[in-house]
Amino acid sequence: MKSVNTTCAYCGVGCGIDIDVINAGTRSITLMGTESHPANLGRLCSKGTALGDTVGLQDRLLHPEVNGRRVEWNQAITEVAGRLQSIIAEHGPDSVAFYVSGQLLTEDYYVANKLMKGFIGSANIDTNSRLCMSSSVAGHKRAFGSDTVPGCYEDLEQADLIILTGSNTAWCHPVVYQRIKAAKQKRPDLLVVVIDPRATATCDIADMHLKLASGTDGFLFNGLLDYLSKSNALDKAFVQQNTQGFEVALHAARKSAPDIQSVATNCNLQAGEIAAFYALFAATEKTVTVYSQGINQSSSGTDKVNAIINCHLATGRIGKIGQGPFSLTGQPNAMGGREVGGLANQLAAHMDFAPEDIDRVQRFWDSPRIANQPGLKAIPLFEAVAEGKIKAIWIMGTNPAVSLPNANKVVAALKNCENVIVSDCVRNTDTTALADILLPTTGWGEKDGTVTNSERRISRQRKFLSAPAEARHDWQIICDVAGKLGFGQAFDFHSPHDIFSEHAKLSGFENHSKGKRRDFNISALQSLSQSEYEALEPVQWPVNQKYPKGCKRMFQNEQFYTPSGRANFIPISAQKPQAATCSQFPFILNTGRVRDQWHTMTRTALAPQLNQHITEPFCEMHPQDAADLKLEDRQLVEIASRYGTLIVRLQITEQQQRGNLFIPMHWNRQFAAKGNIGSVVNAITDPVSGQPESKHTPVSIRPANYQWHGFVVSRKPLAIEAESYWVKIQGRSYFHYEIAGKDAVQNFPPWFKQQCRQMEGKTGEWLEYQDCTRQVFRGAVFSERGMLEAVYFLGPDHQLPDRSWVRELFDAGELTDSNRRDLLAGIPLAGGQNTGKTVCACFSVGENTIRQAIKEKCLKSIDAIGNHLQAGTNCGSCIPELKQFISSA
Ligand code: SF4
């Protein structure tokens, strides 16, 4: 057995994971959280726990392809370099672009950026991190003169007040949430305030929830700045000695938030609750304000970030234990991307396009030409593809055909572009479907390098499986293309260690000398030997002469990276979201993550247990809004914006505000016919950061009319795509499809039988039930050994049998006579298991099982449920739901 220590593939928490490779041939592994990793201290969430199920070779891209034909690597590299070269020769460097990803390792990212900015000579390289945290970057730079995250996770445990704003931490950064929760359990006087238009799972630990109107955080924090000033809660000495621009910022804050009542009106909150929040903030020195996509993904995201930072600067609460503004990043290496200049408006090593920075980087790289101005950010970059100005785009490890707003336009742009190069480890994504050239890359567990988490902590991602078939590392592919373009000498890297050393060296190059001092400095790591790099322990940058072992908190010396060394207050005139509702689109659509899926599901959907918590894309709506429109819970609804439409299942819940809807961001065209949120989301961006306003799109909602509804479960995948509504859910021993059709329901059974006949092993015995009057149809096919092979249930509406009972029959071996009768009856008459939707993903415990146990065994606490069913005893992500079940019982 081989044991390897690595870092999780998913969110910006950056949890350490200990892997035991049981069988490298079958790619079988076990894993657990690394006890000694400072980010997670042994914890993992449901997604991290299920990583072992995602390392198989199903749906992997294994060979290079050009125009749909498998080719040798050499030919693929020649083709990529040849196309880039001829386009650049004819149309100039800005006619090509790279679109990269926070999933890339820092070493991959470094060479991609070096090639585009330093050698091709264009800054048209942007990253999907533009969509999740570029407003934080811009806000940091405006306030601190550098993109610096001041604090660390330990501050959350040391604080007396934690404000979670625009962050469903419980689902999106679960291990950070678990740390806060544990700290609160130990020290109940640690108070938590959640600021969010929705009542999310995070509210489970909230002492106060400010359910403000969508996008109005700027008013709330401007009002807070004014309150702090009026209530004598400022740290006047800090403001005077270490900051600049306070009076102007205060004046602007007062203009948009002159008093609590005006804040209440703008935010749609009670004046009393705002006053209570302000008083709490003013009185609590040890305050951390955590923010995430709810702040960043806004047409005024950068202003909101600065409105928060202003309040921390005004009280001097920064650079100290248990104090500071704290941006949580979405992706595993969004921070690493920032360090190497993965955003179009940055140069490498936290340098900008200032003339001295351009000169410094060019001298360091000894490059023939270097981009001398920022390139196109993600949204304008794809617009330039649509307009034909960008004639070749190389997309690395991301799925913009799903994740970008106004995604239908992105799909059309990529369809029309003749040179779409995609490097990915997954064969079938919405973006690989549009590629002219496909380059197979290694994935998590096969790659080696570093990632940086939200608290500036650099950790190693280590390889524990060999690269399958012809898959190669991203950095190797980029260096080979650079070599073919004639830049071989500058890209003569033989390992991630080589690249890391250069990256570390650049971070210290002319840093602290005559030029501008830079925050990102890991020069103490530039001389690591290969074996020291292999053994590198997690460390928080800077790592330099002053901080050879890294640095937990920045700004402890109250010095910032502006020319004066003082932090800037930024005057904010708070604004409501740019896109207002209108009679055609009267609802506000908010988007976000669910607990057990990640981004566009290309990895998490491979883990059966992660697909059971929430099986279909859904739309949350307030009960009164649903009643007004006569919409029913669980019916299919069509959501439309001026960009496109999608169809999802309605979920009526008090957690949603009136006039607001919420739809998750994950489903794409591989898993749902009509569930891609990007088709509907508006492409309005923040003017400073270029980040899209994914949290606020005016939409309409109406019933989606279908003749019939149904579901199918089959041991083998079916070509179910023919139906007008379908969602695919992969289980351990079956494929489950939710379907709905517009044609006559009678057409489905013969079509289904035909499909089954074409599949080996589905030629056995059939059971069928047809009630033409009620339009109810059921059918099942068995193998010769009497095992269930496939089953369908159809009806005139969405009131269909429980899926958990049917799915469990696929694990039951040979079915009994009573099982067969149950299938025909559409109900487990013989008392079969009706476990309901999976709530605890770690131990596969369903909602019905939990509710029944609470009732029958009188379980009154989370511990009691854990003792009885194990639910909630591993990652703890399901505990907020368990609490709801207890209270509703
Ligand atoms: Fe991975 Fe979960 Fe940790 Fe995020 S919180 S890094 S998804 S284990």
PDB file of C-alpha atoms and ligand atoms in Angstrom, residues 8 10-11 13-15 44-45 47-48 173-175, ligand 1:
ATOM      1  CA  CYS A   8      -8.365  18.336  -1.818  1.00  0.00           C
ATOM      2  CA  TYR A  10     -12.324  21.257  -4.644  1.00  0.00           C
ATOM      3  CA  CYS A  11     -12.855  24.446  -2.708  1.00  0.00           C
ATOM      4  CA  VAL A  13     -10.487  25.849   2.086  1.00  0.00           C
ATOM      5  CA  GLY A  14      -7.585  23.688   0.867  1.00  0.00           C
ATOM      6  CA  CYS A  15      -7.935  20.641   3.126  1.00  0.00           C
ATOM      7  CA  LEU A  44     -13.219  16.694   5.436  1.00  0.00           C
ATOM      8  CA  CYS A  45     -16.626  17.555   4.016  1.00  0.00           C
ATOM      9  CA  LYS A  47     -17.201  16.175  -1.286  1.00  0.00           C
ATOM     10  CA  GLY A  48     -13.672  15.622   0.004  1.00  0.00           C
ATOM     11  CA  HIS A 173     -16.718  26.083   2.541  1.00  0.00           C
ATOM     12  CA  PRO A 174     -17.908  23.316   4.867  1.00  0.00           C
ATOM     13  CA  VAL A 175     -14.706  22.754   6.820  1.00  0.00           C
TER      14      VAL A 175
HETATM   15 FE1  SF4 B   1     -12.376  19.786  -0.052  1.00  0.00          FE
HETATM   16 FE2  SF4 B   1     -14.529  20.047   1.496  1.00  0.00          FE
HETATM   17 FE3  SF4 B   1     -12.133  20.770   2.382  1.00  0.00          FE
HETATM   18 FE4  SF4 B   1     -13.359  22.213   0.530  1.00  0.00          FE
HETATM   19  S1  SF4 B   1     -14.046  21.908   2.641  1.00  0.00           S
HETATM   20  S2  SF4 B   1     -11.207  21.608   0.499  1.00  0.00           S
HETATM   21  S3  SF4 B   1     -14.382  20.614  -0.665  1.00  0.00           S
HETATM   22  S4  SF4 B   1     -12.786  18.696   1.869  1.00  0.00           S
END
